CSV table of C-alpha atoms in Angstrom, one decimal:
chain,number,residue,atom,x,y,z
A,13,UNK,CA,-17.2,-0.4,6.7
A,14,UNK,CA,-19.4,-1.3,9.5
A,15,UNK,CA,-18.9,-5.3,8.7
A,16,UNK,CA,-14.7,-5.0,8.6
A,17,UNK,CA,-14.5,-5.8,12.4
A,18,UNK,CA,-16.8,-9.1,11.9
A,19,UNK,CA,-14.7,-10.3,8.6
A,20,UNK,CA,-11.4,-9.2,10.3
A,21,UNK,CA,-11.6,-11.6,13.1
A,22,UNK,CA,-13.5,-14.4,11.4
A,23,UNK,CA,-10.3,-14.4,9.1
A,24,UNK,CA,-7.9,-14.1,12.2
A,25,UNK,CA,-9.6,-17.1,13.4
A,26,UNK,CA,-9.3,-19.3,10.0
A,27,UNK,CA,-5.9,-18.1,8.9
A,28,UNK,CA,-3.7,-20.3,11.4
A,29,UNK,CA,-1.5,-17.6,12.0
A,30,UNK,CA,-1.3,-15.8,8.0
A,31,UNK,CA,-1.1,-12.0,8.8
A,32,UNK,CA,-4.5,-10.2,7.7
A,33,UNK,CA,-4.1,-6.9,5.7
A,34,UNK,CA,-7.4,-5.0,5.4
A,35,UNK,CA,-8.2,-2.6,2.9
A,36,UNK,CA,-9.0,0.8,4.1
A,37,UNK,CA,-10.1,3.9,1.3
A,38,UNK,CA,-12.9,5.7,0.5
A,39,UNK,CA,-12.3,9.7,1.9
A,40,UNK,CA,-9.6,10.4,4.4
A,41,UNK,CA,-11.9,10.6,7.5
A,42,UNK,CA,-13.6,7.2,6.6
A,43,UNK,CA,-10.1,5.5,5.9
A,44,UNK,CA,-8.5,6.4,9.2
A,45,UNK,CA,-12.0,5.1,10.8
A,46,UNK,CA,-11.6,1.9,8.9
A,47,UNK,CA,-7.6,1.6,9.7
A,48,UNK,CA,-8.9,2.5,13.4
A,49,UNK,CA,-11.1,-0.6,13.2
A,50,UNK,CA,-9.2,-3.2,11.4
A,51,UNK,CA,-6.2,-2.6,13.8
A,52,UNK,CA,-8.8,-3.0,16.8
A,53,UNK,CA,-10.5,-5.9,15.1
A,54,UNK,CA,-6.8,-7.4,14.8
A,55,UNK,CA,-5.7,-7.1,11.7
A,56,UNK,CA,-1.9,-7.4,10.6
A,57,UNK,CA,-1.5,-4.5,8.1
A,58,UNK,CA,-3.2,-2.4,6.3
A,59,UNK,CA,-3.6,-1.8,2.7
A,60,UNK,CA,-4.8,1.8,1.9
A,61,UNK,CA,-7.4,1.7,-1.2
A,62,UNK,CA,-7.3,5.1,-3.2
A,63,UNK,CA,-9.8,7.6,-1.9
A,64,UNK,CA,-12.9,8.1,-3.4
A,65,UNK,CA,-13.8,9.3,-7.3
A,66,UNK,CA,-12.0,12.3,-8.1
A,67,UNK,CA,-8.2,13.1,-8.5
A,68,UNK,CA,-6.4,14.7,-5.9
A,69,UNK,CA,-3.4,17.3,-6.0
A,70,UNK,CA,0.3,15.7,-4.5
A,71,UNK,CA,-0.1,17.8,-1.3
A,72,UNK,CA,-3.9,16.5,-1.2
A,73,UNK,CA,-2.7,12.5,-1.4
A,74,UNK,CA,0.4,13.3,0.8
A,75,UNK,CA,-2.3,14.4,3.7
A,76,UNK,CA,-4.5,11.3,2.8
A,77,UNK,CA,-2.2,8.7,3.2
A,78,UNK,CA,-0.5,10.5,7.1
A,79,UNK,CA,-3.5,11.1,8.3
A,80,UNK,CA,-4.1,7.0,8.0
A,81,UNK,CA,-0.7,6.2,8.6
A,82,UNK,CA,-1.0,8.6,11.7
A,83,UNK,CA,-4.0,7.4,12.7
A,84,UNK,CA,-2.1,3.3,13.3
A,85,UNK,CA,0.7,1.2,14.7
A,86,UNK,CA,0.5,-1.2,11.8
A,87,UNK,CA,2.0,-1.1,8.8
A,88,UNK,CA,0.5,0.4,5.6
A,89,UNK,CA,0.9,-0.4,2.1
A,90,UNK,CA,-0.1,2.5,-0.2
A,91,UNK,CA,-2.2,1.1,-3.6
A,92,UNK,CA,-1.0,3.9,-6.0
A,93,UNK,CA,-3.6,3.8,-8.9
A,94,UNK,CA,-6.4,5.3,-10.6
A,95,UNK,CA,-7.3,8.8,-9.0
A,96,UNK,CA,-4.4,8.4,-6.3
A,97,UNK,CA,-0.7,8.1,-8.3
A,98,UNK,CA,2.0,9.4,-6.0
A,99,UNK,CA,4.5,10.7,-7.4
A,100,UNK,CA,8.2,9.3,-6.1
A,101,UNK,CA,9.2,13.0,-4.0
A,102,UNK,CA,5.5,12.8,-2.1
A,103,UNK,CA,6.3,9.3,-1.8
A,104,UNK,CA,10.0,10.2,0.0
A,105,UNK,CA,8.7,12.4,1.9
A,106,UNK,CA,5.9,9.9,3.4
A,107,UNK,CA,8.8,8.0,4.0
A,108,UNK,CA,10.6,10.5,5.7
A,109,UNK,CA,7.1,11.3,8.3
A,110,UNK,CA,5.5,8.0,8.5
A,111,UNK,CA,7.8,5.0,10.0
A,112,UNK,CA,5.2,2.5,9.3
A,113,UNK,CA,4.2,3.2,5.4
A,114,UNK,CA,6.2,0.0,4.8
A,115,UNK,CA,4.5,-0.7,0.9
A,116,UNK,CA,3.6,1.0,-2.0
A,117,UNK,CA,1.7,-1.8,-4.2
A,118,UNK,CA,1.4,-0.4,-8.3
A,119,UNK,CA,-1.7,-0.9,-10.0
A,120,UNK,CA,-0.8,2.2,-12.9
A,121,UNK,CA,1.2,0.4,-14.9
A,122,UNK,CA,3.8,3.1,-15.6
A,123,UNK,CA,7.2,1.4,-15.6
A,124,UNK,CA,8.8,4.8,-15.3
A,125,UNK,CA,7.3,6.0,-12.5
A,126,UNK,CA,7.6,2.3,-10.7
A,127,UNK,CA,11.5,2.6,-11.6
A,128,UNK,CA,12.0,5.6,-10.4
A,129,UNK,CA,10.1,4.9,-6.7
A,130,UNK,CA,12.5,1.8,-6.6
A,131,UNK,CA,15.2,3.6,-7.5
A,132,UNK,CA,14.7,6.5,-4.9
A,133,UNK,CA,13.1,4.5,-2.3
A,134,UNK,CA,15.3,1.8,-2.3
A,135,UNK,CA,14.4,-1.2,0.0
A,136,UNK,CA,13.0,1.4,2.3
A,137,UNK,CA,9.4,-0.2,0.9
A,138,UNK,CA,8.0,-3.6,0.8
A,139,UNK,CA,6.9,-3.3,-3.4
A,140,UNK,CA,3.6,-5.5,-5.0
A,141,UNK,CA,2.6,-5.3,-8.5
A,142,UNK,CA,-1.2,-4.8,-8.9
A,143,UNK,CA,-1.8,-4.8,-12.4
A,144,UNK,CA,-5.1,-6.5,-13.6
A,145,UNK,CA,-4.1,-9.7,-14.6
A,146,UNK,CA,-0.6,-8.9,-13.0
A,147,UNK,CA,0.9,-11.8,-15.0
A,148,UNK,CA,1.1,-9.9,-18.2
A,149,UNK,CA,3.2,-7.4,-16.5
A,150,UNK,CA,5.5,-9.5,-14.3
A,151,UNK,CA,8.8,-9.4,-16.4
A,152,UNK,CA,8.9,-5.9,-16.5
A,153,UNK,CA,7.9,-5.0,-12.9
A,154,UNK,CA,10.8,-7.8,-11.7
A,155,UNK,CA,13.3,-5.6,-13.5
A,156,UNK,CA,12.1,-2.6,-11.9
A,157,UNK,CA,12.3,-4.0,-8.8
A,158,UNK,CA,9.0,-5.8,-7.6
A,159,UNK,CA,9.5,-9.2,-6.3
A,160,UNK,CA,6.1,-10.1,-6.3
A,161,UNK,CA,2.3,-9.1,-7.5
A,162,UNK,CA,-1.1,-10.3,-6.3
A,163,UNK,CA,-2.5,-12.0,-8.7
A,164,UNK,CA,-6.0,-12.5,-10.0
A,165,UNK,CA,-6.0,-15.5,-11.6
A,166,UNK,CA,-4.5,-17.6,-8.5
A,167,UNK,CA,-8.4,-17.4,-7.5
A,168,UNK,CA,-9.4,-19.9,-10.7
A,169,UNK,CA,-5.7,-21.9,-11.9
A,170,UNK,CA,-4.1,-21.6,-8.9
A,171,UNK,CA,-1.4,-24.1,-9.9
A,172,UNK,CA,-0.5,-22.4,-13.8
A,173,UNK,CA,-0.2,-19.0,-11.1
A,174,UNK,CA,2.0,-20.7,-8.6
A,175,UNK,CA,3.9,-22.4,-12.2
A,176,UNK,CA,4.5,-18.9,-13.6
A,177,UNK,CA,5.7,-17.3,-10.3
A,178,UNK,CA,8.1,-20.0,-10.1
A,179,UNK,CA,9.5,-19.7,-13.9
A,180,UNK,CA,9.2,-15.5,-13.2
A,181,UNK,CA,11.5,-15.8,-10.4
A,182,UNK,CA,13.7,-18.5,-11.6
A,183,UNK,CA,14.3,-16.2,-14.2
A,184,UNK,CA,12.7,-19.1,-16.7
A,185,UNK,CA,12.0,-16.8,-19.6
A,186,UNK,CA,10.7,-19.6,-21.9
A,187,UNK,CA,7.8,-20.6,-19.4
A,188,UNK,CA,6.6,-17.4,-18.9
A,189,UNK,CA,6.5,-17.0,-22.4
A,190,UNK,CA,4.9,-20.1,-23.1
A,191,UNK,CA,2.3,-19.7,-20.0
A,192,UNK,CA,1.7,-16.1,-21.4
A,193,UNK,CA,1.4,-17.7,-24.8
A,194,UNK,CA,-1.3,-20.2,-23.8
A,195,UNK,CA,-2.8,-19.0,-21.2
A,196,UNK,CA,-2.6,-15.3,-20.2
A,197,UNK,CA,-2.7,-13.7,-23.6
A,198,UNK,CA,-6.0,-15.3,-25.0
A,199,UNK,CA,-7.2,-15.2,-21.5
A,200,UNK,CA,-7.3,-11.3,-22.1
A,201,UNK,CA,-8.8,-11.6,-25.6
């Protein structure tokens, strides 16, 4: 956490003017100390990691995620996965207390759930797939409501990713199939 000021301005400087998210996590006293210093360091937005190791109770993540959004101006995105899955009413009611919890980025990969916090939230929230190897899960999270995922492989093929976003949202079913086919698929095996 220490090094997040340095790497938060040494991107501000490079990025000609792309906004800067930094992650923020680990326990709720640490993550409002690292929200604290990414805002001061310049940063954009925030994206709140899930806290550390162990599961938490609804009324537990609901305290995690104001205290951070309490403890900022900018905006925070809320990663819902592993050990730290809110549930769409602890979501709402975020909503409801924190004016700038403007995302809730999905890395459970529970449609259901996804659908309903789209359905509740409405386009109250900014939404971002964040499945491993988001890809494979694309289709389904565009019906629910996602417009758009971070994706893994852009780090490697960045091309065949920027080709299957623009089939996904062209609604070009036979290239994503055949770039799932080809590509993502055996990439996985």
């Amino acid at each position: 956490p220490a090094e997040m000021p340095a790497i938060i301005r040494t991107a501000k400087e490079g990025a000609a003017g792309t906004p800067i998210v930094a992650g923020c996590g680990l326990g709720t006293h640490m993550a409002v100390e690292m929200a604290q210093a990414a805002e001061a360091a310049g940063a954009d937005g925030l994206l709140l990691l899930p806290h550390y190791l162990i599961d938490a109770p609804q009324e537990g993540l609901y305290a995690h995620v104001k205290a951070v959004c309490d403890a900022t101006g900018m905006g925070v995105m809320v990663y819902n996965r592993d050990n730290a899955v809110l549930q769409a009413d602890t979501l709402a009611r975020l909503c409801d207390a924190c004016p700038n919890l403007v995302g809730f980025k999905d890395g459970t990969g529970d449609i259901g759930l996804v659908r309903q916090v789209t359905a509740k939230m409405g386009d109250r929230l900014t939404y971002l797939g964040g499945m491993p190897t988001a890809e494979l899960f694309a289709e389904a999270y565009l019906g629910a409501g996602f417009t758009t995922y971070s994706s893994a492989v852009f780090n490697f093929v960045p091309a065949l990713a920027n080709r299957f976003y623009a089939a996904l949202r062209a609604g070009d079913r036979a290239t994503c199939e055949d770039i799932l086919k080809s590509f993502f698929y055996p990439f996985m095996e």
